[in-house]
Amino acid sequence: MKLILLGPPGAGKGTQAAELASHYGIPHVSTGDLFRAAYKSGDELGLKAHEVIQRGELVPDSIVIGLVERKLDSLKGSGWLLDGFPRTMDQATALDSLLERRGQGLDAVLLIEVEGEEIVARLKDRRICRDCGATYHLRFKPPSIQGQCDMCGGELYQRDDDRPATIRRRLAVYVAETHPLIEYYERKGQLVRVDGNKGIDEVMAEVKESLDRLIAERS
Ligand code: ADP
Ligand code: ADP
Ligand code: ZN
């Protein structure tokens, strides 16, 4: 299964992707996680990307596309769940030609739709595990022990780009650069819309229902 999760920052892509990856056994590829891991390891690419990410801007297409191509090459033979890529039209067309070169197709693009106010509420209280990258929320998905990851005991922190001014910039970038992809995939008949305004478990149920329907249609 080859899937894309699309939606504004804070829609719940990472949260849903983590659960889908374990439920369906598909590798979860998050470009945001790849950049954060590269930064943590002191990698040059990570340091360069961090500067851009902190401003709420997008990392240049040439860098992101190369990174994703290498990642997908390493996953040859398996499916994948792309979270946070593509984010621009050029990234979408680069992915199309990569798939075409390999004679592969995309199964679906899941669009998680969430209202503006809800997005801000989700992002400003998001917390991330420093060690394993698991995602929490102070109110909507609190850890069992305050400040500590349920999965690995790691310390929880707030991302630099989850501060109000940067959140506003990221939302504007989403509207300008990423929003056009909705129409692009809709025209190709690959878009599946999910109402992301409900609670985590309800959204999960709806996502699984859509995917199970897709799997049944294919077999
Ligand atoms: P994205 O990957 O789309 O940026 P995340 O999965 O990181 O979004 O979710 C953003 C924040 O909102 C996180 O703190 C997460 O715990 C929380 N969250 C995710 N889905 C929901 C939901 N359906 N309802 C409430 N909070 C949610
Ligand atoms: P969120 O889902 O909350 O928007 P991500 O973790 O997916 O955050 O991404 C964090 C940041 O990493 C983005 O704001 C952007 O700066 C950079 N980034 C991630 N994916 C891409 C991409 N496909 N193209 C360009 N920049 C990206
Ligand atoms: Zn952890």
mmCIF file of C-alpha atoms in Angstrom, residues 42-159:
data_model
loop_
_atom_site.group_PDB
_atom_site.id
_atom_site.type_symbol
_atom_site.label_atom_id
_atom_site.label_comp_id
_atom_site.label_asym_id
_atom_site.label_seq_id
_atom_site.Cartn_x
_atom_site.Cartn_y
_atom_site.Cartn_z
ATOM 1 C CA GLY A 42 24.500 17.136 13.890
ATOM 2 C CA ASP A 43 24.300 16.343 10.189
ATOM 3 C CA GLU A 44 24.958 19.305 7.863
ATOM 4 C CA LEU A 45 21.648 18.852 6.058
ATOM 5 C CA GLY A 46 19.882 18.806 9.417
ATOM 6 C CA LEU A 47 21.523 22.047 10.553
ATOM 7 C CA LYS A 48 20.633 23.809 7.304
ATOM 8 C CA ALA A 49 17.040 22.554 7.373
ATOM 9 C CA HIS A 50 16.620 23.532 11.033
ATOM 10 C CA GLU A 51 17.173 27.210 10.223
ATOM 11 C CA VAL A 52 14.411 27.164 7.608
ATOM 12 C CA ILE A 53 12.042 25.076 9.761
ATOM 13 C CA GLN A 54 12.410 27.482 12.689
ATOM 14 C CA ARG A 55 11.177 30.313 10.488
ATOM 15 C CA GLY A 56 8.130 28.295 9.446
ATOM 16 C CA GLU A 57 9.284 28.173 5.823
ATOM 17 C CA LEU A 58 9.675 25.117 3.606
ATOM 18 C CA VAL A 59 12.988 23.372 3.049
ATOM 19 C CA PRO A 60 13.945 23.826 -0.667
ATOM 20 C CA ASP A 61 12.382 21.287 -3.043
ATOM 21 C CA SER A 62 15.730 20.047 -4.362
ATOM 22 C CA ILE A 63 16.795 18.970 -0.852
ATOM 23 C CA VAL A 64 13.482 17.394 0.149
ATOM 24 C CA ILE A 65 12.981 15.520 -3.117
ATOM 25 C CA GLY A 66 16.470 13.971 -2.969
ATOM 26 C CA LEU A 67 15.952 12.958 0.647
ATOM 27 C CA VAL A 68 12.601 11.285 -0.061
ATOM 28 C CA GLU A 69 13.903 9.517 -3.179
ATOM 29 C CA ARG A 70 16.739 7.979 -1.159
ATOM 30 C CA LYS A 71 14.333 6.983 1.592
ATOM 31 C CA LEU A 72 11.871 5.355 -0.830
ATOM 32 C CA ASP A 73 14.760 3.549 -2.567
ATOM 33 C CA SER A 74 15.679 2.014 0.772
ATOM 34 C CA LEU A 75 12.078 0.803 1.111
ATOM 35 C CA LYS A 76 11.976 -0.895 -2.283
ATOM 36 C CA GLY A 77 9.539 -3.767 -2.301
ATOM 37 C CA SER A 78 7.453 -2.504 0.588
ATOM 38 C CA GLY A 79 4.641 0.012 0.699
ATOM 39 C CA TRP A 80 4.898 3.316 2.537
ATOM 40 C CA LEU A 81 2.906 5.995 4.244
ATOM 41 C CA LEU A 82 4.164 9.478 3.379
ATOM 42 C CA ASP A 83 3.479 12.091 6.061
ATOM 43 C CA GLY A 84 4.428 15.685 5.218
ATOM 44 C CA PHE A 85 5.457 15.004 1.608
ATOM 45 C CA PRO A 86 4.613 16.242 -0.986
ATOM 46 C CA ARG A 87 4.072 19.803 0.211
ATOM 47 C CA THR A 88 4.519 21.686 -3.087
ATOM 48 C CA MET A 89 3.393 21.087 -6.676
ATOM 49 C CA ASP A 90 7.001 20.441 -7.736
ATOM 50 C CA GLN A 91 7.325 17.771 -5.043
ATOM 51 C CA ALA A 92 4.067 16.159 -6.204
ATOM 52 C CA THR A 93 5.182 15.988 -9.834
ATOM 53 C CA ALA A 94 8.626 14.697 -8.800
ATOM 54 C CA LEU A 95 6.919 11.907 -6.858
ATOM 55 C CA ASP A 96 4.716 11.123 -9.854
ATOM 56 C CA SER A 97 7.696 10.733 -12.148
ATOM 57 C CA LEU A 98 9.564 8.639 -9.583
ATOM 58 C CA LEU A 99 6.589 6.263 -9.378
ATOM 59 C CA GLU A 100 6.221 6.227 -13.146
ATOM 60 C CA ARG A 101 9.905 5.338 -13.610
ATOM 61 C CA ARG A 102 9.381 2.419 -11.293
ATOM 62 C CA GLY A 103 6.058 1.354 -12.791
ATOM 63 C CA GLN A 104 4.314 1.899 -9.459
ATOM 64 C CA GLY A 105 1.117 3.671 -8.503
ATOM 65 C CA LEU A 106 -0.266 5.562 -5.571
ATOM 66 C CA ASP A 107 -3.200 3.934 -3.781
ATOM 67 C CA ALA A 108 -4.691 7.014 -2.178
ATOM 68 C CA VAL A 109 -4.154 10.467 -0.773
ATOM 69 C CA LEU A 110 -5.899 10.844 2.579
ATOM 70 C CA LEU A 111 -6.768 14.469 3.260
ATOM 71 C CA ILE A 112 -7.352 15.238 6.955
ATOM 72 C CA GLU A 113 -9.434 18.421 7.078
ATOM 73 C CA VAL A 114 -9.374 20.567 10.250
ATOM 74 C CA GLU A 115 -10.628 24.085 11.027
ATOM 75 C CA GLY A 116 -8.180 26.959 11.653
ATOM 76 C CA GLU A 117 -8.929 27.553 15.367
ATOM 77 C CA GLU A 118 -8.621 23.874 16.174
ATOM 78 C CA ILE A 119 -5.260 23.717 14.350
ATOM 79 C CA VAL A 120 -3.807 26.487 16.515
ATOM 80 C CA ALA A 121 -5.102 24.827 19.711
ATOM 81 C CA ARG A 122 -3.483 21.540 18.678
ATOM 82 C CA LEU A 123 -0.114 22.988 17.673
ATOM 83 C CA LYS A 124 0.448 25.329 20.590
ATOM 84 C CA ASP A 125 0.182 22.554 23.191
ATOM 85 C CA ARG A 126 1.862 19.774 21.181
ATOM 86 C CA ARG A 127 4.741 18.004 22.905
ATOM 87 C CA ILE A 128 7.302 15.660 21.327
ATOM 88 C CA CYS A 129 9.538 12.989 22.843
ATOM 89 C CA ARG A 130 13.195 13.960 22.515
ATOM 90 C CA ASP A 131 14.241 10.295 22.190
ATOM 91 C CA CYS A 132 11.642 8.495 20.059
ATOM 92 C CA GLY A 133 9.690 11.390 18.472
ATOM 93 C CA ALA A 134 6.281 10.243 19.797
ATOM 94 C CA THR A 135 3.672 13.018 19.791
ATOM 95 C CA TYR A 136 1.531 14.174 22.739
ATOM 96 C CA HIS A 137 -0.807 17.029 23.560
ATOM 97 C CA LEU A 138 -1.109 18.709 26.962
ATOM 98 C CA ARG A 139 -4.921 18.374 26.889
ATOM 99 C CA PHE A 140 -5.924 16.068 24.039
ATOM 100 C CA LYS A 141 -3.279 13.366 24.453
ATOM 101 C CA PRO A 142 -1.472 13.848 27.742
ATOM 102 C CA PRO A 143 1.263 11.381 28.769
ATOM 103 C CA SER A 144 0.589 9.230 31.873
ATOM 104 C CA ILE A 145 3.434 10.955 33.727
ATOM 105 C CA GLN A 146 3.816 14.688 33.124
ATOM 106 C CA GLY A 147 6.739 15.600 30.877
ATOM 107 C CA GLN A 148 7.664 11.979 30.189
ATOM 108 C CA CYS A 149 7.104 9.739 27.150
ATOM 109 C CA ASP A 150 4.802 6.720 27.698
ATOM 110 C CA MET A 151 6.706 4.684 25.116
ATOM 111 C CA CYS A 152 10.339 5.184 26.162
ATOM 112 C CA GLY A 153 10.444 7.446 29.239
ATOM 113 C CA GLY A 154 12.149 10.208 27.193
ATOM 114 C CA GLU A 155 11.776 13.896 28.005
ATOM 115 C CA LEU A 156 8.949 15.778 26.253
ATOM 116 C CA TYR A 157 9.689 19.153 24.640
ATOM 117 C CA GLN A 158 7.939 21.825 22.618
ATOM 118 C CA ARG A 159 9.125 22.239 19.030
#
